[in-house]
Structure formats: C-alpha cells, structure tokens
C-alpha cells in the first residue's frame, strides 16, 4: 500500500478529496477538474503555459469559475478559498478580474466583500486594473451603495478611471445627499488626488442650493478653488444665488461686477434673484444699475425680472411706481402673466385704487387668463380691506364655484375682513366651520380672531382663544401676545400682562418695544407710577425708546401722586430723548407745583414746558 505523499500538492489533493465528500452542493464534476482548477496535472500530457492541459479550458478561467461558485454558495467562503487554491492562481490578475466583474454586475456588495478580502492579502493581491475598478464603482453607484463605494476606494487598490469617478459623483449628487457628496469629493481628493470635472462641481453646487445648504456650497467652492478648476458662468450663477439666499446682496453685486469684466455673465434667473433682493431692501438705485449691467452683458431682463421689481415696489409702499412699470412693460411688448397681474391687482387694492384694480381684473380675464387662487385671494382681501364684505363674499363664492378649494389662507382672509368690521359673530362662525371642512387653523387664524376680540373689548374670549391655541399645539407668535398684553394693561391687569410677557420670552420671542409702553401705561392706570418709572428706567438702560404718549402719561401720573422730583427726572429724560411735554401732563405738573406754593415758577414753567 502506498503511503500518503508528503509534498504540498499531494497533501492538498487529499484535503480537497475530503472536502469534496462533505461539500456536495458545489462538488466538482471530477477530481481531475478540481486538480486542474488548482493548477495540477493528472497525466503526463504536456501542460499549457498557465498550467492546464493543452486544448482544455484555461485553468485560470476554470479557477475563477470555481472561486465564483464558492463565493456565491458558501457563507464563509474566505477560509475555504485559501485552502482550496494556490496563491499563484487565486491572486492571478486575470482570475481576480474574471471573478470580480460578474460579481459586480449581479452582487455588487458581495463583490466589495471579495475585494476587501483580496486587500487583506497585501503581498499576494494584485492591484485592480482600471476597467475592472471602474466596473465595480459603477455597480456600487447603481446600487446606491455610496458609503460602500467610498470604502472600496479608501481601503483597497481600486483605482477607477476619471470618467467612472465623475459618473459616481454625479449619481451621488442627483440622490440629493449633500453631506455625502461633500465627503466623497473630499475623500477622492485626499486618497486619489482626483478633482471632479467642472460639470460635476457645478452639479454639486446646484444640488446644495436646491437643498438650501449654502454652508455645503461654500465648502464645495473652497475645495473647487484649491483644486485649481476654472469657474464658468454657471458657477458664478450658483454663487450669486447663494449670496442672495444669505442676504449678502452687496457681496453678490461686487462678484457680479468683477466677473462681468472678465466676460462671465450669470444667467437671468440668478440676476433676477439679485434684483428681487435689492427690491425687498428698497434699494432701487442698485436695481437700476443692475438692469444696466444685465443689458450690457447680453442678459435681457425677462418678465420675471420685472415681476420682482413690481412686487418690491408694491410691498415697499411704492405701488404707484409699480403700476407705472407695469403699464410701461405692456407698451414695450412684454406680456405680463397671471402672477404679474395678481401682484399688481393686490398692490392697487392696498393703495385703495379699487377702480384700477377692478379694471385690471377685467383686463386679465379678457385676455383669457384664468385667475388662480392667489388672484382670487388678492381680490377678496382688497374688498375686505375696503370694508365691502358683500363683494368679498361674492368673489369668494365665485372662487369656490370655479373649483378652487377653500384653504387656511382664504379663510383667514375672510375672517380678517369680518374682524376689521367688528363682525365677530360671522368671523367665529367661519372659524368653527374650518375643521368641519378639513381646513386647519394656523397661528394667523388665531391671531386675527384674538386681535378682533381685543379690539371690541372681549378680553375673556380672546384669552380663551389663546388657551385653545396652546392646546392645539400651535406655536404662538409676537402677534399673538401683543394685543392681549395691550388690552390687559388698558384694563389695569398688569400682573396678567406681565405673566403673558414672561411666557412670550420663554418661547424665545422678543417683545415689541410698544409692549413696554403698554406695561408702563398699565402701571399708571393702577396708580403705581413708581413701578412704571422703574420700567421706564429699564427701557432706557436697554436703549429702547418709549413713545411720547407713554412718557407724558407717566409724568402726569407721578404729578398726580405728588412725586414731583420723580416727575422732573422723567421730564429731563423726555427732553434728552427729544420729546416735548404734552398739554395735559404740563397742566397737571404746574397745578401740583402751585399747590406746593411754587406759584412764582408758573410763568417760567409755562414758557419752558409749552406744548407743541
């Protein structure tokens, strides 16, 4: 009997035989096939240059086939591969390629596991060829396995070509994962020395803007500059939009002037954003300059540019100028759209030019433009502000008949109209109908009603609505608290007002300056002028300017309480602010002085403290 062979090949042959008995799921067709896959010969025939028999399947390809089968069928294949195949065959570049490419197409994450296993054998594992590395990266990107792809690039000898890296980044950008995009570009630069194409940089900048992530945009732009990539007009467009989003209009304008001298002119959309920003700030000098720069640079302002100008003029109380621009546009051949008409109609209503607003409405409909819900809301709001609730209701009903659904905004508009007229019953009725129609109350709904009830002196009902607002989980605003604090102070309920003021500050809301005036007036109504004076001192220390009426009320209250020294202190502060003493407070103060036998001072005081 022949004893066991002590050579490496024979020992492993016996081990392979034993494994094949228990591993029937992936057993080889014959023991000779296994030996061929491992690079051994079963006869004295001449072997092929790679170790297999001449005329038979390439042994490297056969090895690759069995490696794939092992990986696909055995959960813990890593330990099996090393024992079944010699390193010269297992880590042969052709074998690695023949294993990895099919795996990447069908099982990308499993192919990454195989690649990481290869990389753990640093000495034996070959670097991936560029096409195979590119194939793997593309497969992981298609599987949206972004972090797995970065792991492959970071931890292995995977070096895809620039086109594959760009394709990977573009897929990542389109997924909307801004932070992952920034991380990927940073890592590719660090580990591979790779800088994306200008197209990819711009796509990443654009994605950051869509996600309202200007912080990410500036990080990307910093990396872009460090990589030495030259910007183009699209890049500048995104930078200007980012500046506008952050309210940094002056910096956006400086950038525009610099790049325009170098022949780079941003797109009209970005320039319109800048126009809109200057309009909001009321900086129409810059708007005029910007229009000249646009025209000189071949970027003709479009209807949306002028729409921004008209909207800004109307919002800043310059509706007459907005209407002039609107009519000038029509004379120059521009065709205002429904949005532009709506903006102008709303502006005319706010100016009280009801007839012009109605004419514009008729003109819009006559041109075949269907009014949208915003147009209807503008008309309803205009009639409400004009006090014509019957017409407002008629237009509101027409809007519903046209198929536009009632919503929170439209209901709020009508409620505000009813409150303005003191018709709180109808306002409350509409408020109570809203939930039955599936329409939610928002903070504006509550604020409008609270203000309305405060105006008609129904403080208890206003406070009830405030508590309902809190119970509904609606976050109160400054406009929620201010009318409540005002009416409570008017009624002399300063403690309740101060409690509300504390709740306001606890919610992170900064009270309006007038809220302090209400508190001081409330103290005076309670006969607590000393506390009112202390509150005034606190205001002045915080550089808050009280209203003239408030200071007059406090001086009158202090004088009535015969606290003349304090009254004169407040009077001195009043003069320093630049206010003059009102007639009522003046006479109260003089009368108190006369009662103190200071009649000789009356003439001088009347001369100094004369009311304006």
XYZ file of C-alpha atoms in Angstrom:
612
model
C 0.000 0.000 0.000
C 1.298 3.381 -0.979
C 1.745 5.766 1.949
C 0.490 9.365 1.908
C 2.506 11.824 -0.138
C 4.399 14.438 1.835
C 4.558 17.032 -0.951
C 2.403 20.213 -0.854
C 0.382 19.145 -3.893
C -0.441 15.667 -2.678
C -1.354 16.785 0.832
C -3.727 19.385 -0.516
C -5.082 16.868 -3.025
C -6.087 14.573 -0.154
C -7.548 17.534 1.740
C -9.548 18.517 -1.339
C -10.845 14.942 -1.640
C -12.048 15.016 1.966
C -13.698 18.425 1.453
C -15.437 17.230 -1.710
C -17.151 14.406 0.201
C -18.893 16.859 2.571
C -19.314 19.780 0.166
C -21.677 18.142 -2.341
C -23.547 21.369 -3.180
C -20.608 22.689 -5.175
C -18.655 19.495 -5.841
C -16.562 19.371 -8.955
C -17.538 17.158 -11.847
C -14.463 15.040 -11.194
C -11.363 15.030 -9.056
C -9.325 15.844 -12.138
C -11.388 19.035 -12.649
C -10.525 20.143 -9.122
C -6.857 19.365 -9.708
C -6.914 21.309 -12.980
C -8.580 24.259 -11.237
C -5.735 24.192 -8.708
C -3.089 24.038 -11.427
C -2.095 20.321 -11.102
C -1.761 17.769 -13.915
C -3.395 14.298 -13.817
C -1.337 12.784 -16.641
C 1.936 13.058 -18.378
C 0.421 15.150 -21.165
C 2.042 18.474 -21.928
C 0.581 21.244 -19.770
C -0.475 24.617 -21.181
C 1.668 27.656 -20.360
C -0.692 28.522 -17.462
C -0.556 25.037 -16.005
C -3.606 23.352 -17.630
C -3.811 20.786 -20.356
C -3.386 21.930 -23.917
C -6.721 22.269 -25.691
C -8.772 22.351 -22.489
C -10.409 25.327 -20.634
C -7.931 27.964 -19.487
C -7.046 26.859 -15.913
C -7.174 30.462 -14.680
C -10.677 30.837 -16.082
C -11.652 27.490 -14.534
C -10.218 28.569 -11.193
C -12.148 31.848 -11.442
C -15.343 29.931 -12.158
C -14.937 27.762 -9.061
C -13.983 30.766 -6.940
C -17.215 32.481 -8.003
C -19.220 29.361 -7.222
C -17.603 29.116 -3.809
C -18.274 32.776 -3.024
C -21.895 32.553 -4.143
C -22.708 29.315 -2.314
C -20.688 29.311 0.864
C -21.490 31.918 3.555
C -17.941 31.776 4.948
C -16.022 31.381 1.777
C -12.931 33.359 2.802
C -11.313 30.497 4.740
C -12.170 27.984 2.003
C -10.513 29.877 -0.845
C -7.062 29.925 0.733
C -7.144 26.196 1.408
C -8.559 25.152 -1.965
C -6.413 27.184 -4.358
C -2.745 28.124 -4.531
C -1.922 31.854 -4.255
C -0.348 31.906 -7.718
C -3.710 31.030 -9.234
C -6.026 32.634 -6.667
C -4.399 36.065 -6.866
C -3.619 35.943 -10.570
C -4.785 39.302 -12.069
C -6.821 37.506 -14.725
C -8.513 35.336 -12.085
C -9.370 38.368 -9.953
C -10.819 40.131 -12.974
C -12.873 37.104 -14.040
C -14.283 36.743 -10.516
C -14.948 40.393 -9.795
C -16.659 41.604 -12.949
C -19.564 39.107 -12.989
C -19.993 39.535 -9.224
C -20.088 43.319 -9.556
C -22.878 43.091 -12.121
C -25.088 40.771 -10.077
C -23.977 41.119 -6.449
C -22.153 44.458 -6.006
C -21.888 44.273 -2.217
C -20.574 40.714 -2.381
C -18.008 41.869 -4.932
C -16.888 44.536 -2.448
C -16.511 41.876 0.226
C -14.320 39.871 -2.152
C -12.257 42.966 -2.939
C -11.741 43.722 0.762
C -10.676 40.108 1.320
C -8.167 40.436 -1.513
C -6.840 43.648 0.010
C -6.255 41.895 3.333
C -3.572 39.850 1.493
C -1.430 42.866 0.636
C 1.594 40.943 -0.552
C -0.228 38.500 -2.793
C -3.216 40.543 -4.030
C -2.656 42.416 -7.301
C -3.987 45.945 -7.881
C -7.231 46.011 -9.851
C -6.923 47.026 -13.456
C -8.668 50.312 -14.239
C -11.594 48.870 -16.281
C -12.444 46.367 -13.517
C -12.192 49.043 -10.824
C -14.454 51.294 -12.895
C -16.947 48.455 -13.375
C -17.083 47.826 -9.618
C -17.546 51.516 -8.789
C -20.337 51.829 -11.342
C -22.094 48.754 -9.925
C -21.929 50.110 -6.365
C -23.181 53.508 -7.543
C -26.129 51.930 -9.385
C -26.951 50.061 -6.175
C -26.821 53.426 -4.339
C -24.206 51.907 -2.041
C -22.394 55.222 -1.687
C -20.507 54.503 1.505
C -19.548 51.050 0.291
C -18.079 52.639 -2.834
C -16.073 55.095 -0.740
C -14.862 52.213 1.418
C -13.636 50.408 -1.705
C -11.744 53.482 -2.869
C -10.309 54.194 0.560
C -9.323 50.702 1.677
C -8.284 48.845 -1.470
C -6.135 49.097 -4.576
C -9.220 50.152 -6.539
C -8.363 52.972 -8.929
C -11.206 53.677 -11.410
C -10.757 55.987 -14.368
C -11.790 59.695 -14.110
C -14.956 59.111 -16.149
C -16.139 56.435 -13.695
C -15.354 58.674 -10.716
C -17.253 61.550 -12.307
C -20.211 59.277 -13.056
C -20.206 58.060 -9.439
C -20.216 61.626 -8.104
C -22.994 62.716 -10.467
C -25.170 59.815 -9.304
C -24.453 60.814 -5.702
C -25.290 64.461 -6.429
C -28.613 63.517 -8.061
C -29.554 61.488 -4.998
C -29.725 64.742 -3.023
C -27.285 63.581 -0.328
C -25.400 66.845 0.061
C -23.222 65.903 3.035
C -22.226 62.600 1.420
C -21.334 64.458 -1.775
C -19.050 66.860 0.087
C -17.429 63.952 1.952
C -16.953 61.938 -1.255
C -15.297 64.790 -3.154
C -13.024 65.473 -0.184
C -12.013 61.809 0.146
C -11.413 61.346 -3.563
C -9.100 64.334 -3.477
C -7.265 63.066 -0.392
C -6.864 59.394 -1.363
C -6.711 59.550 -5.149
C -5.650 63.127 -5.855
C -8.760 63.364 -8.019
C -10.638 66.571 -8.839
C -14.071 66.337 -10.491
C -14.875 67.869 -13.841
C -16.344 71.377 -13.945
C -19.692 69.832 -14.870
C -19.672 67.758 -11.669
C -18.560 70.692 -9.494
C -21.429 72.780 -10.852
C -23.925 69.953 -10.348
C -22.825 69.663 -6.702
C -23.161 73.439 -6.181
C -26.638 73.361 -7.721
C -27.709 70.434 -5.515
C -26.566 72.333 -2.418
C -28.748 75.283 -3.406
C -31.770 73.042 -4.005
C -31.288 71.596 -0.525
C -30.977 75.142 0.918
C -27.475 74.233 2.122
C -25.359 77.277 1.387
C -22.890 76.071 4.035
C -22.194 72.996 1.886
C -21.978 75.151 -1.239
C -19.219 77.302 0.260
C -17.289 74.208 1.376
C -17.523 72.791 -2.133
C -16.480 76.089 -3.664
C -13.454 76.225 -1.354
C -12.360 72.738 -2.452
C -13.005 73.690 -6.058
C -10.713 76.721 -5.802
C -7.979 74.690 -4.097
C -8.138 72.129 -6.906
C -7.395 74.841 -9.465
C -10.550 74.374 -11.549
C -11.532 77.475 -13.536
C -15.109 78.637 -12.940
C -17.624 79.370 -15.674
C -20.829 81.412 -15.889
C -22.858 78.615 -14.268
C -20.529 78.544 -11.267
C -20.899 82.297 -10.808
C -24.692 81.955 -11.106
C -24.765 79.497 -8.205
C -22.507 81.722 -6.093
C -24.762 84.731 -6.641
C -27.826 82.683 -5.696
C -26.065 81.570 -2.516
C -25.190 85.170 -1.618
C -28.821 86.171 -2.213
C -30.129 83.295 -0.090
C -27.950 84.525 2.781
C -28.943 88.161 2.269
C -25.386 89.119 1.267
C -26.510 91.274 -1.636
C -23.567 93.676 -1.600
C -21.100 90.775 -1.951
C -23.178 89.293 -4.766
C -23.102 92.622 -6.599
C -19.333 93.015 -6.150
C -18.823 89.494 -7.539
C -21.068 90.290 -10.500
C -19.117 93.425 -11.396
C -15.804 91.546 -11.157
C -16.800 88.567 -13.307
C -18.671 90.660 -15.866
C -15.416 92.491 -16.630
C -13.897 89.064 -17.403
C -16.705 88.133 -19.755
C -18.563 85.828 -17.335
C -22.218 86.796 -17.062
C -24.534 84.790 -14.769
C -27.885 83.568 -16.040
C -31.045 85.685 -15.918
C -32.540 83.579 -13.105
C -29.636 84.377 -10.764
C -29.631 88.050 -11.715
C -33.376 88.201 -11.109
C -32.784 86.838 -7.595
C -30.369 89.705 -7.010
C -32.872 92.213 -8.406
C -35.536 90.782 -6.094
C -33.228 91.107 -3.094
C -32.469 94.774 -3.778
C -36.193 95.399 -4.315
C -37.023 93.886 -0.920
C -34.467 96.225 0.651
C -35.883 99.191 -1.244
C -32.503 99.804 -2.894
C -33.829 100.876 -6.284
C -30.612 102.675 -7.177
C -28.863 99.300 -7.225
C -31.803 97.800 -9.132
C -31.326 100.406 -11.865
C -27.555 99.738 -12.004
C -28.165 96.006 -12.147
C -30.581 96.316 -15.059
C -27.939 98.260 -16.997
C -25.306 95.582 -16.225
C -27.697 92.851 -17.388
C -28.465 94.547 -20.685
C -24.799 95.395 -21.339
C -23.857 91.763 -20.658
C -26.434 90.357 -23.052
C -28.787 89.129 -20.329
C -32.053 90.850 -21.153
C -34.412 91.173 -18.171
C -37.449 88.949 -18.641
C -40.990 89.207 -17.336
C -39.948 87.539 -14.078
C -37.268 90.194 -13.518
C -39.835 92.957 -13.888
C -42.309 90.958 -11.835
C -39.809 91.075 -8.951
C -39.453 94.844 -9.390
C -43.222 95.402 -9.401
C -43.678 93.175 -6.358
C -40.928 95.004 -4.475
C -42.356 98.429 -5.326
C -45.834 97.432 -4.175
C -44.539 95.877 -0.952
C -42.486 98.982 -0.138
C -45.400 101.376 -0.468
C -44.435 102.469 -3.977
C -47.402 100.915 -5.740
C -47.866 103.965 -7.999
C -44.356 103.442 -9.374
C -45.058 99.713 -9.670
C -48.164 100.457 -11.720
C -46.106 102.753 -13.978
C -43.573 99.950 -14.576
C -46.437 97.510 -15.237
C -48.002 99.751 -17.890
C -44.590 100.510 -19.402
C -43.973 96.770 -19.804
C -47.161 96.357 -21.786
C -46.262 99.289 -24.058
C -42.845 97.714 -24.744
C -44.401 94.441 -25.862
C -43.978 92.313 -22.748
C -46.888 90.040 -21.930
C -47.494 90.042 -18.163
C -48.638 86.661 -16.885
C -51.295 85.863 -14.287
C -48.767 86.171 -11.464
C -47.755 89.691 -12.556
C -51.405 90.710 -12.853
C -52.120 89.268 -9.414
C -49.186 91.172 -7.900
C -50.355 94.444 -9.428
C -54.011 93.903 -8.529
C -53.008 93.231 -4.927
C -50.848 96.378 -4.910
C -53.680 98.527 -6.277
C -56.076 97.232 -3.619
C -53.559 98.082 -0.907
C -53.293 101.616 -2.310
C -57.066 101.940 -2.243
C -57.235 102.249 -6.035
C -60.261 99.988 -6.235
C -61.401 101.050 -9.718
C -57.949 100.418 -11.225
C -57.801 97.019 -9.523
C -61.205 96.073 -10.952
C -60.175 97.218 -14.444
C -57.009 95.155 -14.248
C -59.043 92.143 -13.130
C -61.355 92.549 -16.142
C -58.357 93.039 -18.457
C -56.746 89.871 -17.150
C -59.900 87.800 -17.650
C -60.468 89.414 -21.069
C -57.038 88.188 -22.205
C -58.075 84.631 -21.450
C -56.051 84.294 -18.258
C -57.760 82.178 -15.676
C -57.416 83.783 -12.256
C -55.738 81.411 -9.831
C -56.435 81.080 -6.123
C -53.851 83.778 -5.353
C -55.627 86.218 -7.667
C -58.960 85.478 -6.023
C -57.437 85.854 -2.579
C -55.970 89.231 -3.579
C -59.410 90.426 -4.741
C -61.149 89.081 -1.631
C -58.517 90.700 0.578
C -58.945 94.005 -1.258
C -62.709 94.052 -0.773
C -62.252 93.081 2.886
C -59.832 95.954 3.497
C -62.225 98.309 1.698
C -64.982 97.194 4.071
C -67.136 95.701 1.292
C -67.736 92.259 2.781
C -70.675 91.529 0.467
C -68.465 91.835 -2.626
C -65.704 89.918 -0.853
C -68.146 87.077 -0.166
C -69.360 87.143 -3.793
C -65.823 86.768 -5.176
C -65.097 84.106 -2.561
C -68.135 82.102 -3.681
C -67.087 82.543 -7.334
C -63.661 81.153 -6.456
C -65.271 78.055 -4.938
C -67.587 77.660 -7.934
C -64.526 77.663 -10.235
C -63.227 74.600 -8.399
C -60.687 76.259 -6.144
C -60.837 74.678 -2.737
C -61.084 76.736 0.398
C -57.892 76.669 2.385
C -56.435 78.214 5.506
C -55.234 81.321 3.655
C -58.585 82.077 2.007
C -60.500 81.529 5.257
C -58.044 83.728 7.150
C -58.639 86.496 4.598
C -62.404 86.467 5.174
C -62.018 86.187 8.950
C -59.733 89.243 8.904
C -62.366 91.155 6.922
C -65.111 90.303 9.394
C -62.871 91.241 12.333
C -61.985 94.554 10.693
C -65.701 95.371 10.572
C -66.260 94.172 14.139
C -68.482 91.338 12.867
C -67.082 88.851 15.349
C -70.088 86.534 15.175
C -69.544 85.821 11.470
C -65.786 85.564 11.997
C -66.311 82.990 14.764
C -68.806 81.054 12.646
C -66.295 80.710 9.803
C -63.575 79.808 12.321
C -65.729 76.965 13.683
C -66.631 75.738 10.170
C -62.998 75.319 9.125
C -62.312 71.968 10.899
C -65.583 70.503 9.555
C -64.246 71.180 6.033
C -60.866 69.663 6.807
C -59.188 73.082 6.956
C -56.642 73.588 9.716
C -56.363 76.669 11.891
C -52.906 78.213 11.876
C -51.341 80.866 14.088
C -52.616 83.626 11.762
C -56.195 82.362 12.181
C -55.915 82.567 15.959
C -54.028 85.874 15.926
C -56.661 87.517 13.720
C -59.513 86.470 15.986
C -57.609 87.323 19.179
C -56.889 90.806 17.845
C -60.522 91.179 16.766
C -61.898 90.261 20.187
C -59.368 92.521 21.919
C -60.462 95.377 19.652
C -64.135 95.015 20.661
C -63.232 94.650 24.340
C -63.998 90.937 24.720
C -60.807 90.084 26.586
C -62.154 86.872 28.134
C -62.966 85.456 24.681
C -59.526 86.494 23.405
C -57.844 84.700 26.333
C -59.999 81.632 25.686
C -58.726 81.530 22.093
C -55.151 81.915 23.341
C -55.560 78.867 25.582
C -57.172 76.942 22.699
C -54.189 77.830 20.506
C -51.804 76.350 23.072
C -53.941 73.209 23.478
C -53.966 72.718 19.691
C -50.161 72.678 19.678
C -49.927 75.834 17.572
C -46.797 77.882 18.286
C -47.800 81.421 19.322
C -46.104 84.410 17.711
C -45.396 88.000 18.743
C -48.718 88.987 17.161
C -50.480 86.539 19.489
C -49.210 88.181 22.654
C -49.072 91.885 21.761
C -52.855 92.624 21.540
C -53.522 90.558 24.678
C -50.871 92.415 26.686
C -52.219 95.727 25.373
C -55.824 95.102 26.332
C -54.900 93.676 29.751
C -52.830 96.777 30.519
C -55.677 99.007 29.342
C -57.890 97.207 31.851
C -55.288 97.650 34.585
C -54.470 93.915 34.755
C -50.725 94.429 34.659
C -49.878 91.242 36.577
C -51.687 89.151 33.953
C -49.985 91.121 31.190
C -46.552 90.571 32.735
C -47.276 86.845 33.068
C -48.037 86.724 29.338
C -44.870 88.668 28.650
C -42.908 86.057 30.613
C -44.500 83.252 28.551
C -43.613 85.150 25.422
C -39.939 85.382 26.378
C -39.928 81.719 27.480
C -40.985 80.835 23.923
C -37.955 82.692 22.579
C -39.951 85.693 21.355
C -38.619 89.225 21.792
C -41.430 91.598 22.844
C -42.023 94.638 20.676
C -40.905 97.974 22.123
C -44.545 99.062 22.345
C -45.201 96.165 24.752
C -43.105 98.018 27.342
C -45.201 101.139 26.714
C -48.329 99.114 27.459
C -46.866 97.912 30.778
C -45.903 101.443 31.879
C -49.363 102.759 30.951
C -50.940 99.857 32.850
C -48.974 100.689 35.993
C -50.110 104.303 35.718
C -53.756 103.215 35.416
C -53.297 101.194 38.627
C -51.814 104.205 40.405
C -48.395 102.518 40.507
C -46.435 105.270 38.812
C -43.281 104.378 40.767
C -43.232 100.895 39.176
C -43.937 102.484 35.819
C -40.937 104.751 36.322
C -38.726 101.751 37.182
C -39.889 100.056 33.971
C -39.050 103.210 32.001
C -35.541 103.275 33.502
C -35.089 99.643 32.421
C -36.181 100.551 28.884
C -33.719 103.421 28.655
C -30.886 101.266 30.002
C -31.590 98.789 27.188
C -31.614 101.580 24.584
C -35.346 101.192 23.986
C -37.173 104.390 23.092
C -40.607 104.809 24.706
C -43.442 106.544 22.910
C -44.066 110.212 23.653
C -47.577 109.440 24.913
C -46.176 106.913 27.395
C -43.758 109.418 28.938
C -46.488 112.058 29.148
C -48.801 109.587 30.863
C -46.085 108.700 33.381
C -45.290 112.372 34.157
C -48.985 113.088 34.649
C -49.360 110.068 36.938
C -46.284 110.977 39.019
C -47.509 114.581 39.317
C -50.955 113.432 40.448
C -49.301 111.352 43.164
C -47.284 114.432 44.217
C -43.994 112.746 43.251
C -42.698 115.938 41.669
C -38.991 115.117 41.949
C -39.552 111.896 40.017
C -41.745 113.745 37.533
C -38.911 116.201 36.838
C -36.434 113.327 36.428
C -38.699 111.761 33.813
C -39.213 115.185 32.260
C -35.450 115.604 31.921
C -35.169 112.178 30.273
C -38.004 113.177 27.968
C -36.146 116.272 26.792
C -32.981 114.217 26.238
C -34.935 111.834 24.012
C -36.158 114.829 22.034
C -39.796 114.838 23.094
C -41.829 117.838 24.268
C -44.277 117.747 27.140
C -47.927 117.373 26.235
C -50.500 119.910 27.394
C -52.339 117.528 29.721
C -49.211 116.429 31.617
C -47.964 120.030 31.639
C -51.073 121.367 33.384
C -51.103 118.523 35.929
C -47.459 119.217 36.772
C -47.964 123.003 37.031
C -51.058 122.590 39.196
C -49.114 120.404 41.621
C -46.303 122.951 41.748
C -48.792 125.708 42.525
C -50.277 123.679 45.353
C -46.759 123.468 46.789
C -46.634 127.309 46.867
C -44.327 127.412 43.886
C -46.578 129.857 42.081
C -43.633 132.098 41.255
C -42.336 129.390 38.976
C -45.544 129.101 36.985
C -44.639 131.649 34.338
C -41.191 130.155 33.783
C -42.547 126.606 33.602
C -45.239 127.577 31.119
C -42.537 129.141 28.980
C -40.215 126.097 29.144
C -42.830 123.355 29.060
C -45.074 124.867 26.402
C -46.873 122.179 24.439
C -46.183 121.857 20.756
